[in-house]
JSON list of C-alpha atoms and ligand atoms in Angstrom, two decimals:
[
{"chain": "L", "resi": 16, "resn": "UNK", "atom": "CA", "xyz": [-7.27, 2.36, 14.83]},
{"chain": "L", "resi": 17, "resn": "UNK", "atom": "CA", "xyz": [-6.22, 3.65, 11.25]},
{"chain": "L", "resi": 18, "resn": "UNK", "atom": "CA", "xyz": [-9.04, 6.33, 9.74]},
{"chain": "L", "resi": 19, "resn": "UNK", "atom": "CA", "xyz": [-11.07, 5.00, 6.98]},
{"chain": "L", "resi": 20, "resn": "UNK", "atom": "CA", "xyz": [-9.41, 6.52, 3.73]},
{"chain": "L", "resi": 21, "resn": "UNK", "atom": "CA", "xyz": [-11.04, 8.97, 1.26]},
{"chain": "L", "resi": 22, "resn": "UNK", "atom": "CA", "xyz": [-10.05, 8.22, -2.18]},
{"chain": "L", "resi": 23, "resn": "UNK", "atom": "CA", "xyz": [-11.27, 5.03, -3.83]},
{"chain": "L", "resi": 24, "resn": "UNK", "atom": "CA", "xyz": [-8.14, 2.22, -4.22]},
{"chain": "L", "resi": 25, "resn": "UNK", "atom": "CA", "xyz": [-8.02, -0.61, -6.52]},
{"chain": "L", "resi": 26, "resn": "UNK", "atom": "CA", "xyz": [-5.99, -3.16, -5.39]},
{"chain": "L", "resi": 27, "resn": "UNK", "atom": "CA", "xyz": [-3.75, -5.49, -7.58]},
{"chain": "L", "resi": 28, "resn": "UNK", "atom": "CA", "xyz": [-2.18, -8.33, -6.12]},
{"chain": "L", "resi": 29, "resn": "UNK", "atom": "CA", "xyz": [-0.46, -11.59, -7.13]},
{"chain": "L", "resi": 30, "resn": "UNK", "atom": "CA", "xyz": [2.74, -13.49, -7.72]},
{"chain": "L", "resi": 31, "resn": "UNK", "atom": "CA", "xyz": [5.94, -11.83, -9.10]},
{"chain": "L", "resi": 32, "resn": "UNK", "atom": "CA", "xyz": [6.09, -11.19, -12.94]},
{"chain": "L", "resi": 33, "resn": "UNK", "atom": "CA", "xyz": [2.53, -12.20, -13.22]},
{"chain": "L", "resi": 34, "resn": "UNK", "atom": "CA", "xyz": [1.92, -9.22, -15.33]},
{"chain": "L", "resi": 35, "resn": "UNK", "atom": "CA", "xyz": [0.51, -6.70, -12.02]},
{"chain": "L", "resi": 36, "resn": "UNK", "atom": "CA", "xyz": [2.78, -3.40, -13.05]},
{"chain": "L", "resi": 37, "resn": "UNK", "atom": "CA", "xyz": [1.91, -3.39, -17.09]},
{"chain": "L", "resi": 38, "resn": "UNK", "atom": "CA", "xyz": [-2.61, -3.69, -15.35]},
{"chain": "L", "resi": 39, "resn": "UNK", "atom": "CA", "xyz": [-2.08, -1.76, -12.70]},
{"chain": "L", "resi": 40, "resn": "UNK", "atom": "CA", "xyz": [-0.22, 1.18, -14.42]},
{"chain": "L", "resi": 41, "resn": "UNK", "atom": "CA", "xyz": [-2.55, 0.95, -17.96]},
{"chain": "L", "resi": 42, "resn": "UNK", "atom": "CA", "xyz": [-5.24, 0.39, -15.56]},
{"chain": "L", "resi": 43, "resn": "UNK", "atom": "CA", "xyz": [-4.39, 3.66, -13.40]},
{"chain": "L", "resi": 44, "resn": "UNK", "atom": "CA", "xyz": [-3.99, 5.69, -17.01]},
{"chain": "L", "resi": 45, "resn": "UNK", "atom": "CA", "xyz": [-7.61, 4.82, -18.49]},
{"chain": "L", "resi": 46, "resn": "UNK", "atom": "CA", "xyz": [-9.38, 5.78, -14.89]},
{"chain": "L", "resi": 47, "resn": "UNK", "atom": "CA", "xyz": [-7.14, 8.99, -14.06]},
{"chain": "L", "resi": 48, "resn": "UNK", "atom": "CA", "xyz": [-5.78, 7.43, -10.96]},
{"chain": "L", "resi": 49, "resn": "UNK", "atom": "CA", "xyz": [-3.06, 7.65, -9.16]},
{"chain": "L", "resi": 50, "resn": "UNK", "atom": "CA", "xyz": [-0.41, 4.51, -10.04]},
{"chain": "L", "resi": 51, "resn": "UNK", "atom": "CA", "xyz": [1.82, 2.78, -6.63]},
{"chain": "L", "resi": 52, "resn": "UNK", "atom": "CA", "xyz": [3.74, -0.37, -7.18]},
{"chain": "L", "resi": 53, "resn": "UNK", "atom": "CA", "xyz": [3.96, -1.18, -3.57]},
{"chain": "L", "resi": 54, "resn": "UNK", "atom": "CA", "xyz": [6.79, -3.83, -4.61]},
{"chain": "L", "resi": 55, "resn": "UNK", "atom": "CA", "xyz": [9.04, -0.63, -5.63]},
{"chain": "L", "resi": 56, "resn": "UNK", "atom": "CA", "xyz": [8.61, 0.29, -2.02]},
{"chain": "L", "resi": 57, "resn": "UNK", "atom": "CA", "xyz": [10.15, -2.92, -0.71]},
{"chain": "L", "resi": 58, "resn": "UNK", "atom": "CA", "xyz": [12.73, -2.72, -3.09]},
{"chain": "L", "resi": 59, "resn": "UNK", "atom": "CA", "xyz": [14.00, 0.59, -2.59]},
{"chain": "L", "resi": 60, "resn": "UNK", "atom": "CA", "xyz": [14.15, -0.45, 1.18]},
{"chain": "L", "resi": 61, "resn": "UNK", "atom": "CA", "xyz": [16.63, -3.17, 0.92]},
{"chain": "L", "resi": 62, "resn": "UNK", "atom": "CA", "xyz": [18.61, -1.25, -1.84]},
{"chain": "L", "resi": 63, "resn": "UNK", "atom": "CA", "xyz": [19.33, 0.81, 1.00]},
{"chain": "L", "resi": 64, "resn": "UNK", "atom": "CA", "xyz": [19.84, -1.77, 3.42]},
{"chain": "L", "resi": 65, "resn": "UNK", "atom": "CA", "xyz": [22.22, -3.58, 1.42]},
{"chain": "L", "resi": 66, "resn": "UNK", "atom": "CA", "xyz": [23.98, -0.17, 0.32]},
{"chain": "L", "resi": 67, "resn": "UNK", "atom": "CA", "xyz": [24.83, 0.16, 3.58]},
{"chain": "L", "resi": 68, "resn": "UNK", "atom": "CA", "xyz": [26.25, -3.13, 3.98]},
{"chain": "L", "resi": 69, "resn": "UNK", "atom": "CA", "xyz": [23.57, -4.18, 6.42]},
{"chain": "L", "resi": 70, "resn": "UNK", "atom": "CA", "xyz": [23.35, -7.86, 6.62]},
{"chain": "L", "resi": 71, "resn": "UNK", "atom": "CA", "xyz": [19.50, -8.54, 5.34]},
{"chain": "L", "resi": 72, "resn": "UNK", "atom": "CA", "xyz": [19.52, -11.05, 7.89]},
{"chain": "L", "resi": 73, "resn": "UNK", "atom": "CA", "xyz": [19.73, -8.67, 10.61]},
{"chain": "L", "resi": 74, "resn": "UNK", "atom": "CA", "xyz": [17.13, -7.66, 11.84]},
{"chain": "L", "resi": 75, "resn": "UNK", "atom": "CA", "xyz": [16.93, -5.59, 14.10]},
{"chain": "L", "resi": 76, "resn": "UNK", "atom": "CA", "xyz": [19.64, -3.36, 12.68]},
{"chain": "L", "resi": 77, "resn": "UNK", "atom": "CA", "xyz": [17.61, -3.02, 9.57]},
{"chain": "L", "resi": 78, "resn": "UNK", "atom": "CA", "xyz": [14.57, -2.06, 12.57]},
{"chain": "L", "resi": 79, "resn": "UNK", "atom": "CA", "xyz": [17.11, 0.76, 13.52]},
{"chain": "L", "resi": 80, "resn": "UNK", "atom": "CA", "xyz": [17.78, 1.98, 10.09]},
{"chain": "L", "resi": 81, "resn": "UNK", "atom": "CA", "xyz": [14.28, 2.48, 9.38]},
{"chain": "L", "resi": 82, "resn": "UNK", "atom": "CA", "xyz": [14.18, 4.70, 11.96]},
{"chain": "L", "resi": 83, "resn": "UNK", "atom": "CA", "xyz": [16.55, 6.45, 10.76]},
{"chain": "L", "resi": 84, "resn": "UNK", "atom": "CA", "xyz": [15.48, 6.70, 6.98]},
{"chain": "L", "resi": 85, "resn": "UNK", "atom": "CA", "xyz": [13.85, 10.04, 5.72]},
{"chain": "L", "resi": 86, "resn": "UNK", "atom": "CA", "xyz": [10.96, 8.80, 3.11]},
{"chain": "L", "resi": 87, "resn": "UNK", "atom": "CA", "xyz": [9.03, 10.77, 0.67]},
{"chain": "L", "resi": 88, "resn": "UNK", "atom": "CA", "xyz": [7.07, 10.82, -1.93]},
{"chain": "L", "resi": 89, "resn": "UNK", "atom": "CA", "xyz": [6.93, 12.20, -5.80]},
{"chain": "L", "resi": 90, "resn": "UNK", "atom": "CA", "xyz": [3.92, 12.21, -8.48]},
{"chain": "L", "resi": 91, "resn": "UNK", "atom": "CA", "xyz": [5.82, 11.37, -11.61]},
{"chain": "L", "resi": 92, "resn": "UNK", "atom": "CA", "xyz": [3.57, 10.57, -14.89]},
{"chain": "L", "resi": 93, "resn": "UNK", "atom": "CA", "xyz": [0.54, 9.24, -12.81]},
{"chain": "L", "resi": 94, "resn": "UNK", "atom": "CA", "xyz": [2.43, 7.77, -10.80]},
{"chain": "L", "resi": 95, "resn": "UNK", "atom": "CA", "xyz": [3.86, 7.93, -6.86]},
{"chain": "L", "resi": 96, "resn": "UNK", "atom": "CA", "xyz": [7.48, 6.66, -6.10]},
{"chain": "L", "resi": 97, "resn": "UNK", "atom": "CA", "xyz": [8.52, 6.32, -2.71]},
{"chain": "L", "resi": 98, "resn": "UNK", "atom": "CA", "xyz": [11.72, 8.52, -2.30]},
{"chain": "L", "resi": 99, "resn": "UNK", "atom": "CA", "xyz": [14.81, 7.65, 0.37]},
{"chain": "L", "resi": 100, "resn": "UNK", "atom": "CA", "xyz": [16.64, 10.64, 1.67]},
{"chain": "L", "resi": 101, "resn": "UNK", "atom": "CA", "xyz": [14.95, 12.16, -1.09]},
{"chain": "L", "resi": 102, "resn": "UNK", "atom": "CA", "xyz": [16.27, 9.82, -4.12]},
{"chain": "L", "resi": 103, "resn": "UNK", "atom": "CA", "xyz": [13.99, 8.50, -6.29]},
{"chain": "L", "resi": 104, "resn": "UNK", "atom": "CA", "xyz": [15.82, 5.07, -6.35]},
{"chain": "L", "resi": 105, "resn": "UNK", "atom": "CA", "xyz": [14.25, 3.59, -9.40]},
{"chain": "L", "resi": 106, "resn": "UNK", "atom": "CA", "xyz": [16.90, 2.97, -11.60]},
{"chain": "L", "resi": 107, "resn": "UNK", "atom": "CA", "xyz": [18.65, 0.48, -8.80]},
{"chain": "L", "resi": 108, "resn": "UNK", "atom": "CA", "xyz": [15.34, -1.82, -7.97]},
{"chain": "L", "resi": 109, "resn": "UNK", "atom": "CA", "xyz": [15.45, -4.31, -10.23]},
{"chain": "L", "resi": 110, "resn": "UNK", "atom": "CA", "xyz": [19.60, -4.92, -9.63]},
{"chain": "L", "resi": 111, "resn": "UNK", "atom": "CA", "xyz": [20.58, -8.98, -8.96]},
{"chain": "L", "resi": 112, "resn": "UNK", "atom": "CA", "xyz": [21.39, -8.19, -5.63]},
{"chain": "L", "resi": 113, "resn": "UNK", "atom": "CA", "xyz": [17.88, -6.36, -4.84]},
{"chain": "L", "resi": 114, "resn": "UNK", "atom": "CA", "xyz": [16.32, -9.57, -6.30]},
{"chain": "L", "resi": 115, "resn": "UNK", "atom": "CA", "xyz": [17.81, -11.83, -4.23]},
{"chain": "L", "resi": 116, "resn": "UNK", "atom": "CA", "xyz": [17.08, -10.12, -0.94]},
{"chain": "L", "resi": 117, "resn": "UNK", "atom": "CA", "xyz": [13.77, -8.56, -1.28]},
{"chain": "L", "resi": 118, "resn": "UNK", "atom": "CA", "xyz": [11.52, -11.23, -0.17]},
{"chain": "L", "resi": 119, "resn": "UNK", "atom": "CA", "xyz": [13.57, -11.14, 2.99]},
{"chain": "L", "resi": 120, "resn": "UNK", "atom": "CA", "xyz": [13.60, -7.74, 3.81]},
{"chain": "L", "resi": 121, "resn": "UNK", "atom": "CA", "xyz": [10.38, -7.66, 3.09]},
{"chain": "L", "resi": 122, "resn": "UNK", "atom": "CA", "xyz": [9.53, -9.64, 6.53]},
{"chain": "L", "resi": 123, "resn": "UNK", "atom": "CA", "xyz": [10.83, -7.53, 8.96]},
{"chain": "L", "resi": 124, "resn": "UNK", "atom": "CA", "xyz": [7.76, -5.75, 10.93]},
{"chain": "L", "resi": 125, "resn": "UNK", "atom": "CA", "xyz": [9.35, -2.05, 10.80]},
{"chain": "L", "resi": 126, "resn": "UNK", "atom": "CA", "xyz": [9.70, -2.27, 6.86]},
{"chain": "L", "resi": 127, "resn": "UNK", "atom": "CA", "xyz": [6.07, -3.34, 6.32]},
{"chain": "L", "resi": 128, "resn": "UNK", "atom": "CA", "xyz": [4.90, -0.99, 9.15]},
{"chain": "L", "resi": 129, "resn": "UNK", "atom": "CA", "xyz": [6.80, 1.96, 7.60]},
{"chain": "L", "resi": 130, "resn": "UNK", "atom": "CA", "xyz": [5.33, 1.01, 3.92]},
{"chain": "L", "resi": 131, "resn": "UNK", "atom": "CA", "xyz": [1.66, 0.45, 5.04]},
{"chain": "L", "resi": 132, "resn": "UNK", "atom": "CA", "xyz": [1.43, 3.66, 6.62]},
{"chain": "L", "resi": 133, "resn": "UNK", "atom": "CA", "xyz": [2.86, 5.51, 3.42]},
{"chain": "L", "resi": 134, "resn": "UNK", "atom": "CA", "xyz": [0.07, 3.41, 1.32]},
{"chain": "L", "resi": 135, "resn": "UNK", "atom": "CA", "xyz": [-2.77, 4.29, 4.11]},
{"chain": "L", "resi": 136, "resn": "UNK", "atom": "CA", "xyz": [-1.45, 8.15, 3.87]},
{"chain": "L", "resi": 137, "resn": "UNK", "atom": "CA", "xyz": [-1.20, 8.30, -0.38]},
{"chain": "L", "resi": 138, "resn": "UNK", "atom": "CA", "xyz": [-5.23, 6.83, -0.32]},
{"chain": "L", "resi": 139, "resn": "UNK", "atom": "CA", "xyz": [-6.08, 10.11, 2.11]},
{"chain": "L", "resi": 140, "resn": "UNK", "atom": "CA", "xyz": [-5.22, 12.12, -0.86]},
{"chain": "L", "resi": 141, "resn": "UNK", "atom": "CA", "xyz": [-5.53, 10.32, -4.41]},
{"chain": "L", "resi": 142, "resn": "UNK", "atom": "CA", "xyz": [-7.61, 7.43, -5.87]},
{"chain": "L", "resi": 143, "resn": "UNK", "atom": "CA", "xyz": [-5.12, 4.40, -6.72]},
{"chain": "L", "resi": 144, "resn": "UNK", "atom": "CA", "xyz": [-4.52, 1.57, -8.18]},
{"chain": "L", "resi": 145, "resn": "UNK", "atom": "CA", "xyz": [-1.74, -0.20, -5.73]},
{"chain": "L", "resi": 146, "resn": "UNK", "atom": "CA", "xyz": [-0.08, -3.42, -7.11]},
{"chain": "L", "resi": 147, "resn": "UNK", "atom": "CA", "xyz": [1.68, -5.91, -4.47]},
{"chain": "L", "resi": 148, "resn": "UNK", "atom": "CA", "xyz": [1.22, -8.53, -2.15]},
{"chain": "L", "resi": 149, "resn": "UNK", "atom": "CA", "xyz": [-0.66, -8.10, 0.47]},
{"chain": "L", "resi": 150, "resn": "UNK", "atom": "CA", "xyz": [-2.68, -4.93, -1.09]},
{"chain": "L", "resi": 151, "resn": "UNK", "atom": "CA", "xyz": [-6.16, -6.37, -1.01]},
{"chain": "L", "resi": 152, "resn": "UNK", "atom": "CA", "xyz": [-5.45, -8.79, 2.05]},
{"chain": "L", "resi": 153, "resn": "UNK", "atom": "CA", "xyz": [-4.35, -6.28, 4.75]},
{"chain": "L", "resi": 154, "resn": "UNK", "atom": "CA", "xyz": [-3.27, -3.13, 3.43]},
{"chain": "L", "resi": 155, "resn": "UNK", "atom": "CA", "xyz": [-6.73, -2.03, 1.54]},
{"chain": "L", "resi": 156, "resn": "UNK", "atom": "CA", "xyz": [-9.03, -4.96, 3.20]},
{"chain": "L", "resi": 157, "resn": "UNK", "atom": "CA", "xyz": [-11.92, -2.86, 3.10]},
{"chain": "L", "resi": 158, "resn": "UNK", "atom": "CA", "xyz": [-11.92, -1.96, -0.98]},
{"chain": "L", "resi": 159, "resn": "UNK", "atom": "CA", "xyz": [-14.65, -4.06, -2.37]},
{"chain": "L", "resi": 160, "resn": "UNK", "atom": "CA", "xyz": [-12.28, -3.22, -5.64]},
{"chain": "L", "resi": 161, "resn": "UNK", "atom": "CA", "xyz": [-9.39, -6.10, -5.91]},
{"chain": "L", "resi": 162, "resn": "UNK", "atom": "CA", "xyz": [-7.85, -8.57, -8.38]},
{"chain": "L", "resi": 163, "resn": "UNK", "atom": "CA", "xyz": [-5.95, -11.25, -7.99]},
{"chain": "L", "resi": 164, "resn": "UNK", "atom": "CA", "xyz": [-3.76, -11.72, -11.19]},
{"chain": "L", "resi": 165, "resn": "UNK", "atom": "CA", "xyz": [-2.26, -14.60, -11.39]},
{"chain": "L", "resi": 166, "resn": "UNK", "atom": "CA", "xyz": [-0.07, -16.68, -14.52]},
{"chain": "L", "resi": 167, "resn": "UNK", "atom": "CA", "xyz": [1.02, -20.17, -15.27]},
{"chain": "L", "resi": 168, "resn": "UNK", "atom": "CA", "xyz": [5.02, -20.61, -13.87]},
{"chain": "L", "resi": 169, "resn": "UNK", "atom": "CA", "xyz": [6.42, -20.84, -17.61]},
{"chain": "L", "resi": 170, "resn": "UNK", "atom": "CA", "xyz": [4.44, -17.52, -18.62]},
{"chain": "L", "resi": 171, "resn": "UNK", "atom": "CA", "xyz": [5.89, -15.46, -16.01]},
{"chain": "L", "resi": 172, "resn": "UNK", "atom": "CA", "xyz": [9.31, -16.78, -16.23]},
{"chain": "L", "resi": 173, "resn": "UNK", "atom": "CA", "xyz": [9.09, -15.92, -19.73]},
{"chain": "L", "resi": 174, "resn": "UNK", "atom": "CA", "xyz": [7.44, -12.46, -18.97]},
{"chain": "L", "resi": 175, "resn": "UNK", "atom": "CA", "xyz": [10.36, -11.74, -16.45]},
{"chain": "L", "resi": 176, "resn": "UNK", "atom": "CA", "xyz": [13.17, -12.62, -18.82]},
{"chain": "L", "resi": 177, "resn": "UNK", "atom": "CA", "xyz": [11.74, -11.02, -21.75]},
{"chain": "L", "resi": 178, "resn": "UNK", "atom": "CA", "xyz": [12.40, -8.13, -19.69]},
{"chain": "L", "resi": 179, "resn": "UNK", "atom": "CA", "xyz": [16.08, -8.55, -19.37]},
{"chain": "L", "resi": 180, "resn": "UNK", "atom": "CA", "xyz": [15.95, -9.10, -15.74]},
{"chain": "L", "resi": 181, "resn": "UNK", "atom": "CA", "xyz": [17.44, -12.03, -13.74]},
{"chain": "L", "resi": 182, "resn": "UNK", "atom": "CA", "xyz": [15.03, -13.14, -11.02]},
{"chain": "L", "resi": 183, "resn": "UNK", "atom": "CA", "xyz": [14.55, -16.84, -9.28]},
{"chain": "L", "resi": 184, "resn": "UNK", "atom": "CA", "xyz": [10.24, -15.52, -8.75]},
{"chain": "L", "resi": 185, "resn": "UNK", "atom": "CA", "xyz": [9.89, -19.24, -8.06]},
{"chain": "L", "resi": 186, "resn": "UNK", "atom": "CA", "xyz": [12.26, -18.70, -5.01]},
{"chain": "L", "resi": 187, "resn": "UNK", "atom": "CA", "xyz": [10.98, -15.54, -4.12]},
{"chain": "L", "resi": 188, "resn": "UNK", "atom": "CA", "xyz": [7.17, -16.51, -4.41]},
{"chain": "L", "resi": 189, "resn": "UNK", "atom": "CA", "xyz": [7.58, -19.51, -1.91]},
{"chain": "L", "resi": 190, "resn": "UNK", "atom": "CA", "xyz": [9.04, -17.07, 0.05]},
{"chain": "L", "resi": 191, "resn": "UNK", "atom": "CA", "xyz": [6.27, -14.46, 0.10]},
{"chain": "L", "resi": 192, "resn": "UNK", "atom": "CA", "xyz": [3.94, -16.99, -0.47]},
{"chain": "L", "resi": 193, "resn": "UNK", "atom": "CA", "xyz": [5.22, -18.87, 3.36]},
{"chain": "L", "resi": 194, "resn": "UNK", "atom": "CA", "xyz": [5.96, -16.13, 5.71]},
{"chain": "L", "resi": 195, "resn": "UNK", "atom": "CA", "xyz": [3.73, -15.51, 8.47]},
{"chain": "L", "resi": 196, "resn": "UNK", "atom": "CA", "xyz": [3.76, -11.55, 8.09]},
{"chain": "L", "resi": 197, "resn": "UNK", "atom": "CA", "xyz": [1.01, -10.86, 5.12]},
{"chain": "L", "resi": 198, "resn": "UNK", "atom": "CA", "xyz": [1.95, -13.70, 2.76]},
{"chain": "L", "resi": 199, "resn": "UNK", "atom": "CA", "xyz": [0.70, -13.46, -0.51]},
{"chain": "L", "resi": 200, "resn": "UNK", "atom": "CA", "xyz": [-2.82, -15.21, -0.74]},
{"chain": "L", "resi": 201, "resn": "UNK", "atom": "CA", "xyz": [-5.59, -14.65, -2.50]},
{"chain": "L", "resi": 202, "resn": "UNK", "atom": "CA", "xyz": [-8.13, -11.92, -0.60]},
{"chain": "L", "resi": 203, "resn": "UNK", "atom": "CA", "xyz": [-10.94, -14.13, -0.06]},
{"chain": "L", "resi": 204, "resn": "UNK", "atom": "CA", "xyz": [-13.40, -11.38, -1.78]},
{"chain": "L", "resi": 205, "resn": "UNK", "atom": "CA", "xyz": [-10.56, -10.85, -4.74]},
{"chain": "L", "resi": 206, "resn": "UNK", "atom": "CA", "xyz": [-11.64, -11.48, -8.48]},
{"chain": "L", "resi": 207, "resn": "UNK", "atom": "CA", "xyz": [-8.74, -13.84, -9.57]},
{"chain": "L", "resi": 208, "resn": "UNK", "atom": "CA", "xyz": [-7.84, -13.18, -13.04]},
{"chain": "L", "resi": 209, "resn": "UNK", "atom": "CA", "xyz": [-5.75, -15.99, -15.14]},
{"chain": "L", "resi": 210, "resn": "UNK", "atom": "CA", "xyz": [-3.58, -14.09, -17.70]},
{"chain": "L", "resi": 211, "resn": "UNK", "atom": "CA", "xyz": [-1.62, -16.59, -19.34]},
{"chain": "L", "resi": 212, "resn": "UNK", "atom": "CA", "xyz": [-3.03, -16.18, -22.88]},
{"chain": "L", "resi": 213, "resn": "UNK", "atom": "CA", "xyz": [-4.32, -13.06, -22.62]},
{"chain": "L", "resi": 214, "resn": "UNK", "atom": "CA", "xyz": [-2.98, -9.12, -23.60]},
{"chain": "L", "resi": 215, "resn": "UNK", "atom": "CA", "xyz": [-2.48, -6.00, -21.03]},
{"chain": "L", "resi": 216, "resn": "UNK", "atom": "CA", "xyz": [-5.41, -4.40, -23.11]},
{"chain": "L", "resi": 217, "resn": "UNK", "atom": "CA", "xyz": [-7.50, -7.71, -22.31]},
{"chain": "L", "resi": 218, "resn": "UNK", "atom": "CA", "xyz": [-6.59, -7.74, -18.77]},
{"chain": "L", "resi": 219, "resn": "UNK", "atom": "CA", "xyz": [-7.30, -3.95, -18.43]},
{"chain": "L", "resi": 220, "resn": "UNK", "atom": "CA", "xyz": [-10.81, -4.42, -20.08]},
{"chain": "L", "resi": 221, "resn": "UNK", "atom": "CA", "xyz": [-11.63, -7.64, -17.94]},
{"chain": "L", "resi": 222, "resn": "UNK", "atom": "CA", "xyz": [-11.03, -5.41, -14.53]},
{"chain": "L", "resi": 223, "resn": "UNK", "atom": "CA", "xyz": [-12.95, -2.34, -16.05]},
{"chain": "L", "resi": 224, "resn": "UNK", "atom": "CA", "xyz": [-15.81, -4.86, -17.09]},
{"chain": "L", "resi": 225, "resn": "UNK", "atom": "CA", "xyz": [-15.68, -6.64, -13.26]},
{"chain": "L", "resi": 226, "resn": "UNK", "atom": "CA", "xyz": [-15.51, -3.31, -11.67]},
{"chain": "L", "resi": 227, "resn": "UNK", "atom": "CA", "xyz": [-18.74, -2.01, -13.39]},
{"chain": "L", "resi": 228, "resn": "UNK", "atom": "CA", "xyz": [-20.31, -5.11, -12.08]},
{"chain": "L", "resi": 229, "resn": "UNK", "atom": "CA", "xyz": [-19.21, -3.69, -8.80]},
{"chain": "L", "resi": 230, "resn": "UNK", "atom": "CA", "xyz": [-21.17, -0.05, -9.22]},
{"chain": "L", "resi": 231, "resn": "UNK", "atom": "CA", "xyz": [-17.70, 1.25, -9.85]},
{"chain": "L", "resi": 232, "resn": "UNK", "atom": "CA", "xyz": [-18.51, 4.75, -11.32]},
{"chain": "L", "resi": 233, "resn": "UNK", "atom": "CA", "xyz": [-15.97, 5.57, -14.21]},
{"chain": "L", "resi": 234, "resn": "UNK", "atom": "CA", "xyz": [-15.90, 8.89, -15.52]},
{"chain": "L", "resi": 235, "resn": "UNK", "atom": "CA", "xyz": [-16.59, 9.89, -19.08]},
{"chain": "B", "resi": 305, "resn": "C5P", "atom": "O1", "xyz": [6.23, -6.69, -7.08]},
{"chain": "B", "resi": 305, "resn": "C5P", "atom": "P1", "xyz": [7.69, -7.04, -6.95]},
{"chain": "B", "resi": 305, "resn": "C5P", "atom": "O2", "xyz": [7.98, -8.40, -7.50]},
{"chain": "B", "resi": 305, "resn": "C5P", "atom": "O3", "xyz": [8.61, -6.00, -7.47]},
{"chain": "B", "resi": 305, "resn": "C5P", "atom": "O4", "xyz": [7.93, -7.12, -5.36]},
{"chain": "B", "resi": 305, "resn": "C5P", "atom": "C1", "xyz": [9.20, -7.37, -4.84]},
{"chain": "B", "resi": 305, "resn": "C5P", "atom": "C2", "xyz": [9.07, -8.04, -3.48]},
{"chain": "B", "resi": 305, "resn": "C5P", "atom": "O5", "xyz": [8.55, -7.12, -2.53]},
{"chain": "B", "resi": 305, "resn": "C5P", "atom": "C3", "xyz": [8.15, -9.25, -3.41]},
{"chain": "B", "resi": 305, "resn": "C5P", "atom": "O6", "xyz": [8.79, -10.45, -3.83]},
{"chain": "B", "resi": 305, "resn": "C5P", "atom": "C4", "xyz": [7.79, -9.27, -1.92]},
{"chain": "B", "resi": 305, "resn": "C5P", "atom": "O7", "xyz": [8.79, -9.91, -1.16]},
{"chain": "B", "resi": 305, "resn": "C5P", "atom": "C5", "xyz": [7.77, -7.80, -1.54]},
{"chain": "B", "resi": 305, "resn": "C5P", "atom": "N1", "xyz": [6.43, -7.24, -1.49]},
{"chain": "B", "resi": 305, "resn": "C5P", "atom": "C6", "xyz": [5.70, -7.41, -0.35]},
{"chain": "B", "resi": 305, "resn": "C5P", "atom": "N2", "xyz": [4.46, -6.85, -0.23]},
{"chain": "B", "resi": 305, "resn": "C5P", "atom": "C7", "xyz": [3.95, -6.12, -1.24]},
{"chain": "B", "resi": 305, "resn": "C5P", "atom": "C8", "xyz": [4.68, -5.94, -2.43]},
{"chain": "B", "resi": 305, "resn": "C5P", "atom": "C9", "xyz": [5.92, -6.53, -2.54]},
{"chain": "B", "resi": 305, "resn": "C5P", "atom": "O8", "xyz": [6.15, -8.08, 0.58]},
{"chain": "B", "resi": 305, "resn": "C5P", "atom": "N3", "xyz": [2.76, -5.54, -1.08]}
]
């Protein structure tokens, strides 16, 4: 049985380019707390997998090369990256072939083992905001703080390209969205939160609003 952690976490969760990184991390800035985006995580994983030519079918051989994997962690401007063999692998995550594999990686039972116990271990020592999937579902179920953010299809395609990156999120959300191990779904007790037409700033005063409704104490 995992211990109860000590910090307070916000979770973020909801479909990919729905706008969760630019709320979680402006979020994270305006309360002092620490900033995760537990979809770096899963990315930095099968960058490594497929860097190693490791079929991301496979797997069991991506079970045994978690085992073998040395993770760690750095606090850079607010926020905590997830480091491999001690790289910080950020400037690879958002690569074509990262993009295209992710949402299978992501299913394999040693990966999301390896990542919720890094998330349960970074709430023992800092209050967070943690973006993802399955943040407010499983990882942080107990938080009475989570948001589900969510956007129409053409809004997050546009957010996504305006970005400069190529990503199918349609593919990769019916992908989360299906599989049986934490899918994406909206925490029964989450405050769902339709961005389409509205600003980071909005979005970020929305939660703040919502979470003072919820006895959240913010300092200052
Ligand atoms: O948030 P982002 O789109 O970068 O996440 C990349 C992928 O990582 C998702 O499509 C999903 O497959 C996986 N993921 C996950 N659980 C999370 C966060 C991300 O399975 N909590």
């Amino acid at each position: 049985m995992e211990s109860a952690q000590r910090h307070r976490v916000i979770a973020i969760d909801g479909p990919a380019a729905s706008g969760k990184s630019s709320v979680a991390r402006e979020l994270a800035q305006r309360l002092h707390f620490v900033y995760v985006n537990s979809g770096a995580m899963y990315r930095a994983v099968t960058w490594s997998v497929l860097q190693r030519g490791i079929n991301p079918t496979d797997k069991s051989r991506i079970a045994q090369l978690i085992a073998t994997l040395k993770f760690g962690c750095e606090l850079k401007d607010g926020e905590l990256r997830l480091l491999i063999d001690d790289v910080d692998l950020t400037p690879q995550l958002h690569e074509d072939r990262v993009n295209g594999e992710v949402s299978r990686v992501s299913t394999v039972p040693e990966v999301r083992q390896v990542i919720f116990n890094r998330l349960r271990d970074y709430a023992n020592k800092y209050d967070l905001v943690v973006e993802g999937r399955d943040i407010g579902s499983v990882v942080f179920s107990e938080t009475p703080f989570k948001f589900y953010i969510d956007a129409s299809p053409e809004v997050r395609a546009q957010r996504r390209a305006a970005q400069g990156h190529r990503d199918q999120i349609a593919r990769r959300d019916r992908a989360d969205s299906s599989r049986s191990a934490s899918p994406l779904i909206v925490a029964e007790d989450a405050d769902v939160i339709e961005t389409s037409h509205l600003t980071v700033d909005q979005v970020v005063d929305e939660i703040m609003k919502r979470l003072r409704k919820k006895n959240f104490r913010v300092a200052g």
